[in-house]
mmCIF file of C-alpha atoms in Angstrom:
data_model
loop_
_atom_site.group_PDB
_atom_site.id
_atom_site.type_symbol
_atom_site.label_atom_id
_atom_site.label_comp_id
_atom_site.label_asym_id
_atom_site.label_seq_id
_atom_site.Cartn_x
_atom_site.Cartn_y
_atom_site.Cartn_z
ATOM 1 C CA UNK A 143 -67.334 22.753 23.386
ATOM 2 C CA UNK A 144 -66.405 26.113 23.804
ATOM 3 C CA UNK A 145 -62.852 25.750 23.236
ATOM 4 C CA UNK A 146 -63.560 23.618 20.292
ATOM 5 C CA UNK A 147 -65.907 26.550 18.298
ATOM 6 C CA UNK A 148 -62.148 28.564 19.222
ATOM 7 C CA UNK A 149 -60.424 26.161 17.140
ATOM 8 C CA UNK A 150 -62.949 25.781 14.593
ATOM 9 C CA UNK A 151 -63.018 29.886 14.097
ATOM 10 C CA UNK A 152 -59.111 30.408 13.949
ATOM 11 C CA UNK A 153 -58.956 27.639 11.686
ATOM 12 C CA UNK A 154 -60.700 29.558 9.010
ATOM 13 C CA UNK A 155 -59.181 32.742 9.683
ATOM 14 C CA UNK A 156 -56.146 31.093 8.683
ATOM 15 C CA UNK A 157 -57.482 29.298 5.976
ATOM 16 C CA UNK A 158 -59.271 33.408 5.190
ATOM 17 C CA UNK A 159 -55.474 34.779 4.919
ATOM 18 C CA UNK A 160 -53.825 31.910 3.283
ATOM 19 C CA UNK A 161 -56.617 30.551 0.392
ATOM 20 C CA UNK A 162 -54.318 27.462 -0.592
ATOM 21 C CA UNK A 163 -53.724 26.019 2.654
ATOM 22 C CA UNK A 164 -57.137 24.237 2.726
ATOM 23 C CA UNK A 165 -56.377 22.731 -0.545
ATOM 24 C CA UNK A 166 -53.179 20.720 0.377
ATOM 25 C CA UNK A 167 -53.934 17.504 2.288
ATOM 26 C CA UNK A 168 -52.258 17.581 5.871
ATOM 27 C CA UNK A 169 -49.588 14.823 6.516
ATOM 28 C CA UNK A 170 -48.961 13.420 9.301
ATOM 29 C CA UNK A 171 -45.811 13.849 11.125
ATOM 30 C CA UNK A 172 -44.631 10.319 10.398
ATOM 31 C CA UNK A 173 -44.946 10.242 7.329
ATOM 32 C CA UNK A 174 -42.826 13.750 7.250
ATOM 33 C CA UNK A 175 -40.418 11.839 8.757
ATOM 34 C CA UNK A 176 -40.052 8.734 6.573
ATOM 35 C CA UNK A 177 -39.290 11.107 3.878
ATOM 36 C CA UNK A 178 -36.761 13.347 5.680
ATOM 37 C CA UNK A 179 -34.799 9.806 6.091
ATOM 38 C CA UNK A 180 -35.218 8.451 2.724
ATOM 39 C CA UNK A 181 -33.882 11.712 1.338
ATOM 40 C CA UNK A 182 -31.290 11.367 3.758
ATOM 41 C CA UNK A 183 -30.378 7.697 2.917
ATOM 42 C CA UNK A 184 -30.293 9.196 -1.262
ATOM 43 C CA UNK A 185 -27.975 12.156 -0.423
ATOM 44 C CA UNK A 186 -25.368 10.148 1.665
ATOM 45 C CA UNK A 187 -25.446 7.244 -1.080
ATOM 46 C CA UNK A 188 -24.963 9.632 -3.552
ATOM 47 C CA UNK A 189 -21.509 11.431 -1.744
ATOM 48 C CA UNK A 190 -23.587 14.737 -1.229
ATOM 49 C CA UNK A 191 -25.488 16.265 1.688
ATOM 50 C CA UNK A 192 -28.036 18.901 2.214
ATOM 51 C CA UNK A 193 -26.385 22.631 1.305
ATOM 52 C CA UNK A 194 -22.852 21.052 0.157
ATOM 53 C CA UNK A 195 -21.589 20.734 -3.585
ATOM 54 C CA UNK A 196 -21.505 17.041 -4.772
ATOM 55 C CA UNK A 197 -23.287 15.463 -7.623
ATOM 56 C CA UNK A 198 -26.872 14.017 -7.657
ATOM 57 C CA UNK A 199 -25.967 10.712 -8.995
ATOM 58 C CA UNK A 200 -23.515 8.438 -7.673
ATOM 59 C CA UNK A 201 -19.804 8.280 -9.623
ATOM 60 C CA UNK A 202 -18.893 5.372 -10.592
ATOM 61 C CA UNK A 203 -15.026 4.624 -10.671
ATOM 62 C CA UNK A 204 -13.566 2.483 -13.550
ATOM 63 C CA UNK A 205 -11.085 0.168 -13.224
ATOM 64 C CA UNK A 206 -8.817 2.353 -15.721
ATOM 65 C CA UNK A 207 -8.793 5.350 -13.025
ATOM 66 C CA UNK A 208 -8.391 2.983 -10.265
ATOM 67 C CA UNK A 209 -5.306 1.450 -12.043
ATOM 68 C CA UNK A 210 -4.453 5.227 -12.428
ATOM 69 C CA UNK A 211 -4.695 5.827 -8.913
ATOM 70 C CA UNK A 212 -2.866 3.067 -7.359
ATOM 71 C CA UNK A 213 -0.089 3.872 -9.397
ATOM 72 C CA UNK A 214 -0.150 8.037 -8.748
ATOM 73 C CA UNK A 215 -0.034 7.492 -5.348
ATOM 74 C CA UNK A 216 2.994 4.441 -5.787
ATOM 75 C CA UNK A 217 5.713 5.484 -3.337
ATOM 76 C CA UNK A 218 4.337 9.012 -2.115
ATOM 77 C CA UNK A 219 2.933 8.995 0.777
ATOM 78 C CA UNK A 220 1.154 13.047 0.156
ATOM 79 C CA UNK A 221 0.003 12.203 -2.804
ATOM 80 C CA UNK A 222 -4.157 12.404 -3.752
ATOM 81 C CA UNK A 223 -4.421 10.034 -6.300
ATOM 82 C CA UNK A 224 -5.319 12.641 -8.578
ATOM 83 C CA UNK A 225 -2.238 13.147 -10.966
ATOM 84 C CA UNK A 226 0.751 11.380 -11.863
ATOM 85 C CA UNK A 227 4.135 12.147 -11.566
ATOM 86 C CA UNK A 228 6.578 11.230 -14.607
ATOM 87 C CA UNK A 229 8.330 8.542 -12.664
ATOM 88 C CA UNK A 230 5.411 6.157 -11.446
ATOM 89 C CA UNK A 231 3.766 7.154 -15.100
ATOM 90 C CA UNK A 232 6.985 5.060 -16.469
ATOM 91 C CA UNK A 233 6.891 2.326 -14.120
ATOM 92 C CA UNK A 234 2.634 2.173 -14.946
ATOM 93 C CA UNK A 235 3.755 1.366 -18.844
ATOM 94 C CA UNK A 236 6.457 -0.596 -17.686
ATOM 95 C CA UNK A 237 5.157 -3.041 -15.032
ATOM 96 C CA UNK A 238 1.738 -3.157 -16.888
ATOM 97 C CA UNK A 239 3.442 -4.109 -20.386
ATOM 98 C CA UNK A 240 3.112 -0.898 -22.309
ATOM 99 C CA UNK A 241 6.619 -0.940 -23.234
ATOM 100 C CA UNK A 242 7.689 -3.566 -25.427
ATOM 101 C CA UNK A 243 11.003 -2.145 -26.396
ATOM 102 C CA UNK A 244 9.931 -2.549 -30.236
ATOM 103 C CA UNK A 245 6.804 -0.367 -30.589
ATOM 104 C CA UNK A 246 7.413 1.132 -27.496
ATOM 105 C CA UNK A 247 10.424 2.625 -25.586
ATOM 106 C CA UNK A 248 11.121 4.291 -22.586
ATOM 107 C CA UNK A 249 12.200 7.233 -24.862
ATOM 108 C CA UNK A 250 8.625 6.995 -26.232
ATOM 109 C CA UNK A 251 7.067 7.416 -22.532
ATOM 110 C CA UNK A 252 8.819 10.324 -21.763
ATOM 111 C CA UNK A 253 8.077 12.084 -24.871
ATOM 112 C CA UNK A 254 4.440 11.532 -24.469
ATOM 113 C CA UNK A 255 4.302 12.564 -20.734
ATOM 114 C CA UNK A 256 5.761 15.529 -22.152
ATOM 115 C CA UNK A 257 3.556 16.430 -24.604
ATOM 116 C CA UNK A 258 0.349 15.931 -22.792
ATOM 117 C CA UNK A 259 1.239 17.745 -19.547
ATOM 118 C CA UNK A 260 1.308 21.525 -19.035
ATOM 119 C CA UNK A 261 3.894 23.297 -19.135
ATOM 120 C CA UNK A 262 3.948 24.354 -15.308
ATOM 121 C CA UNK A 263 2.872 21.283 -13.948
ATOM 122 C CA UNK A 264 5.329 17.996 -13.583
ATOM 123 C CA UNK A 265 1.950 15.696 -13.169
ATOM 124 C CA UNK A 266 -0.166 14.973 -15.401
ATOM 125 C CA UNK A 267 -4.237 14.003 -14.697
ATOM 126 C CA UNK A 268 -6.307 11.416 -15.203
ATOM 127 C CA UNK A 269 -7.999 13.108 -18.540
ATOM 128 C CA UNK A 270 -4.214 13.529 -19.486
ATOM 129 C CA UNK A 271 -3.548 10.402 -18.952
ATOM 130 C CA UNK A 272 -6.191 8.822 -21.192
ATOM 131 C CA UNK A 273 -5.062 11.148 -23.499
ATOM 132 C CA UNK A 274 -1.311 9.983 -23.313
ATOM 133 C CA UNK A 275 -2.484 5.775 -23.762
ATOM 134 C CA UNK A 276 -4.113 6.871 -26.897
ATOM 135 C CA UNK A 277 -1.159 8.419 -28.267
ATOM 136 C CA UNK A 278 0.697 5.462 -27.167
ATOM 137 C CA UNK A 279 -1.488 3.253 -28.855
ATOM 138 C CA UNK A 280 -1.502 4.194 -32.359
ATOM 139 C CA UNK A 281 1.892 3.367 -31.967
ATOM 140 C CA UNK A 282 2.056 0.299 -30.182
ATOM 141 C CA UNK A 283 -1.414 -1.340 -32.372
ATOM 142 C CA UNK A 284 -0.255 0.320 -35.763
ATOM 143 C CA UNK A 285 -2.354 -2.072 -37.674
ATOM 144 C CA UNK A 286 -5.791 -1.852 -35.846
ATOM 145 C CA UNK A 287 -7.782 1.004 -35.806
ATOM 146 C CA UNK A 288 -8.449 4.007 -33.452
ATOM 147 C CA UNK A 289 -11.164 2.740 -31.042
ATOM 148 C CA UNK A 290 -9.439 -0.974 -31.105
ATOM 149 C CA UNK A 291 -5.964 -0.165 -30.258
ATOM 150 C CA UNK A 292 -7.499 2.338 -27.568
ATOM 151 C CA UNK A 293 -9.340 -0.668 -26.403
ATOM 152 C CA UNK A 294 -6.109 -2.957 -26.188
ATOM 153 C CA UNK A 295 -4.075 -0.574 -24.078
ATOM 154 C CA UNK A 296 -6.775 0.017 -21.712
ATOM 155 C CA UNK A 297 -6.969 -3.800 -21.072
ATOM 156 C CA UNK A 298 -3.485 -4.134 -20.637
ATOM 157 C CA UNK A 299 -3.559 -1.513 -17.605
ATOM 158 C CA UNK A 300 -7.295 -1.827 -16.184
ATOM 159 C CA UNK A 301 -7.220 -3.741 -12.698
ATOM 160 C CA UNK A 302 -2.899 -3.834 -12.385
ATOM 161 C CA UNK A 303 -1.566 -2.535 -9.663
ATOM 162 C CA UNK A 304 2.535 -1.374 -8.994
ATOM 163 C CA UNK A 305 4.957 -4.452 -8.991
ATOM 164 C CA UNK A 306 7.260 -4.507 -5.606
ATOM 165 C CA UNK A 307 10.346 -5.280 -6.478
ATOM 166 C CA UNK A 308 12.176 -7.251 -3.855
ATOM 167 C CA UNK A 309 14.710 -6.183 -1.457
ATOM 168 C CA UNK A 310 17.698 -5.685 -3.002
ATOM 169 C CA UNK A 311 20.806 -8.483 -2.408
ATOM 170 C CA UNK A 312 23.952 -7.701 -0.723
ATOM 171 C CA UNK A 313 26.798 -8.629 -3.556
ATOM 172 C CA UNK A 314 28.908 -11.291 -2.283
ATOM 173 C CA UNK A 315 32.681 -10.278 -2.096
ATOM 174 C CA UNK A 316 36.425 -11.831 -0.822
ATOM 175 C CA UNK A 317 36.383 -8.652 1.362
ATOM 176 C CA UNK A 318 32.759 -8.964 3.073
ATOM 177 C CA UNK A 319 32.577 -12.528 3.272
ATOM 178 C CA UNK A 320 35.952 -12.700 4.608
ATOM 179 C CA UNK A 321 35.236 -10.369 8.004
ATOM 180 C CA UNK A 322 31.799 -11.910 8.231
ATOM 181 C CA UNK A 323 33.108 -15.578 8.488
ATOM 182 C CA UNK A 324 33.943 -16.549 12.419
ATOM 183 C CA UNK A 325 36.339 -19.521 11.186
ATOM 184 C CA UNK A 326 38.781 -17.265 9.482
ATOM 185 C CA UNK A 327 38.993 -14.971 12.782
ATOM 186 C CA UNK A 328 42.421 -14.366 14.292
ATOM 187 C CA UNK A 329 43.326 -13.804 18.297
ATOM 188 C CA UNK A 330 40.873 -12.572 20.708
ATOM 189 C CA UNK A 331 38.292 -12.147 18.191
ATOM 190 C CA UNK A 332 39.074 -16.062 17.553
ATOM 191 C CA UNK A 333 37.771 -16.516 20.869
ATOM 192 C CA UNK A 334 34.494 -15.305 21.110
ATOM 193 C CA UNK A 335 33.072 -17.782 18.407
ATOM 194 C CA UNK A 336 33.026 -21.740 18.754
ATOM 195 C CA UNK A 337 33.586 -24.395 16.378
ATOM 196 C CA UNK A 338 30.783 -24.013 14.398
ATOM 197 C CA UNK A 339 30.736 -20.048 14.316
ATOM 198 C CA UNK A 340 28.439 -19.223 16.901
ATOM 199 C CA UNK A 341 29.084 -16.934 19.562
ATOM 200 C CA UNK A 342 30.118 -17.938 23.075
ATOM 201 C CA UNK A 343 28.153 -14.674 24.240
ATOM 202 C CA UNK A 344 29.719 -13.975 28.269
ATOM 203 C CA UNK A 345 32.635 -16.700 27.879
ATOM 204 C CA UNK A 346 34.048 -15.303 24.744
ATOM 205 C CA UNK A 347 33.881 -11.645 26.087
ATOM 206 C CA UNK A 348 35.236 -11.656 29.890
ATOM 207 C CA UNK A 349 38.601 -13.419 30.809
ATOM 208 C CA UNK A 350 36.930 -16.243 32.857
ATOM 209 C CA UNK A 351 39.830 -17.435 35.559
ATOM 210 C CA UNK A 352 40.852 -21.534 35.224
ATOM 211 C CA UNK A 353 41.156 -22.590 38.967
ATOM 212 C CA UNK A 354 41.249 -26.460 37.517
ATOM 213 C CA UNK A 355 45.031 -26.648 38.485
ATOM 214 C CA UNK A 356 45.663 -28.193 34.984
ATOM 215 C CA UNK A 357 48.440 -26.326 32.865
ATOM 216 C CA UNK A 358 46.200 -24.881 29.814
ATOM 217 C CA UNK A 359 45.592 -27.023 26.838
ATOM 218 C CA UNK A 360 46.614 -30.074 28.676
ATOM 219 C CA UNK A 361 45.247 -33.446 26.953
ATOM 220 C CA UNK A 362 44.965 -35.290 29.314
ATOM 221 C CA UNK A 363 42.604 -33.094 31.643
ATOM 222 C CA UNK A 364 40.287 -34.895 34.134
ATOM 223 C CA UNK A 365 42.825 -38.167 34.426
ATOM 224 C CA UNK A 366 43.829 -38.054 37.797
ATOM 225 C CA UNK A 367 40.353 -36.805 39.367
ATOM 226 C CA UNK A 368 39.524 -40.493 37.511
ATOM 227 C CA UNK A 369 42.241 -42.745 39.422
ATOM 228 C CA UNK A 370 41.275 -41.269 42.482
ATOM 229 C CA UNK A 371 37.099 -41.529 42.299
ATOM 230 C CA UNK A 372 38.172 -45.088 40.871
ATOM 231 C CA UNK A 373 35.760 -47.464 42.737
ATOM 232 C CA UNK A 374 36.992 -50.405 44.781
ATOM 233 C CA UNK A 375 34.397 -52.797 43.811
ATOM 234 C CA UNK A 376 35.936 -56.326 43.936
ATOM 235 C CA UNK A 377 39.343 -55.726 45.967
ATOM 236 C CA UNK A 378 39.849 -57.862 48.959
ATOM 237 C CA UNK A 379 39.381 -55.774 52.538
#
């Protein structure tokens, strides 16, 4: 009882020095923690994190900037994603059917990327980039308006990604094919390939001695070893 009245009497010194405290309701500890993890839970879904820098709402990524990253970081293994470099910002109007070689050149491309860029930078960004397509599209849409020939380039780009081209074929010559073809080989290199061009791997590099007894490139090898093993099946004893 005693040590209860102790309680009782610091409690209201306390509540003496700080007047507000007995107006807030006391929570308990669980449900302090439910909301330390729920806040928690918002932060890390939203990309930020209690004391760093990051927005309070989630960013969404279109699938125009997507498109713009998958082709700025085409071939370039440092690069962010960030900007684009002239030569993958060509190959993004090529492969995604920007240039129509009509409407829209090469020459056109490079005279954009130009413009838009800064002067001591050789990428452009993504805001740059949207800036660029516009451009683009007053020329390539000359008779739609603003907003729908801004719309029509977008579409053409949104969700492409860079075209691989395929490995590149060796050119077929009199010269290659002729050192590459085992039938047209000459002397000992003759001898390292069979009839049907494929190599006689051990045999074809190492002299291999002939202790047959028959003169080489005899005909008629194996003949005698026959008249001898002959059998003797129906001869009289």
């Amino acid at each position: 009882m005693a040590d209860q009245k102790d309680n009782i009497d610091d409690f209201k010194v306390q509540t003496a020095k700080h007047p507000n405290l007995g107006s807030a309701p006391l929570r308990q500890h669980s449900e302090q923690s439910k909301d330390r993890a729920s806040k928690r839970l918002s932060t890390e879904s939203n990309g930020t994190s209690d004391g760093g820098v990051g927005s309070s709402t989630p960013v969404e990524v279109t699938a125009l900037e997507e498109s713009f990253r998958r082709f700025a970081i085409h071939g370039d293994t440092r690069a962010t994603g960030k900007d684009m470099h002239g030569k993958n910002w060509s190959k993004l109007c090529k492969d995604c059917g920007v240039i129509d070689g009509k409407n829209i050149t090469l020459t056109d491309v490079d005279i954009v990327f130009s413009k838009v860029k800064k002067k001591s930078c050789r990428a452009i960004t993504y805001d740059e980039f949207k800036v660029a397509l516009i451009d683009l599209a007053k020329k390539k849409y000359k008779e739609k308006t603003g907003e729908e020939a801004e719309a029509e380039v977008f579409k053409l780009i949104e969700g492409k990604t860079p075209v691989i081209a395929g490995v590149t074929r060796a050119v077929a010559s009199p010269t290659v094919s002729r050192l590459t073809d085992p039938t047209k080989f000459t002397g000992s290199h003759k001898e390292r390939f069979d009839d049907t061009g494929r190599g006689k791997g051990k045999a074809g590099r190492v002299d291999m001695v002939d202790t047959s007894g028959y003169v080489s490139g005899y005909k008629h090898r194996g003949s005698y070893e026959k008249k001898v093993n002959k059998p003797t099946e129906g001869k009289p004893m």
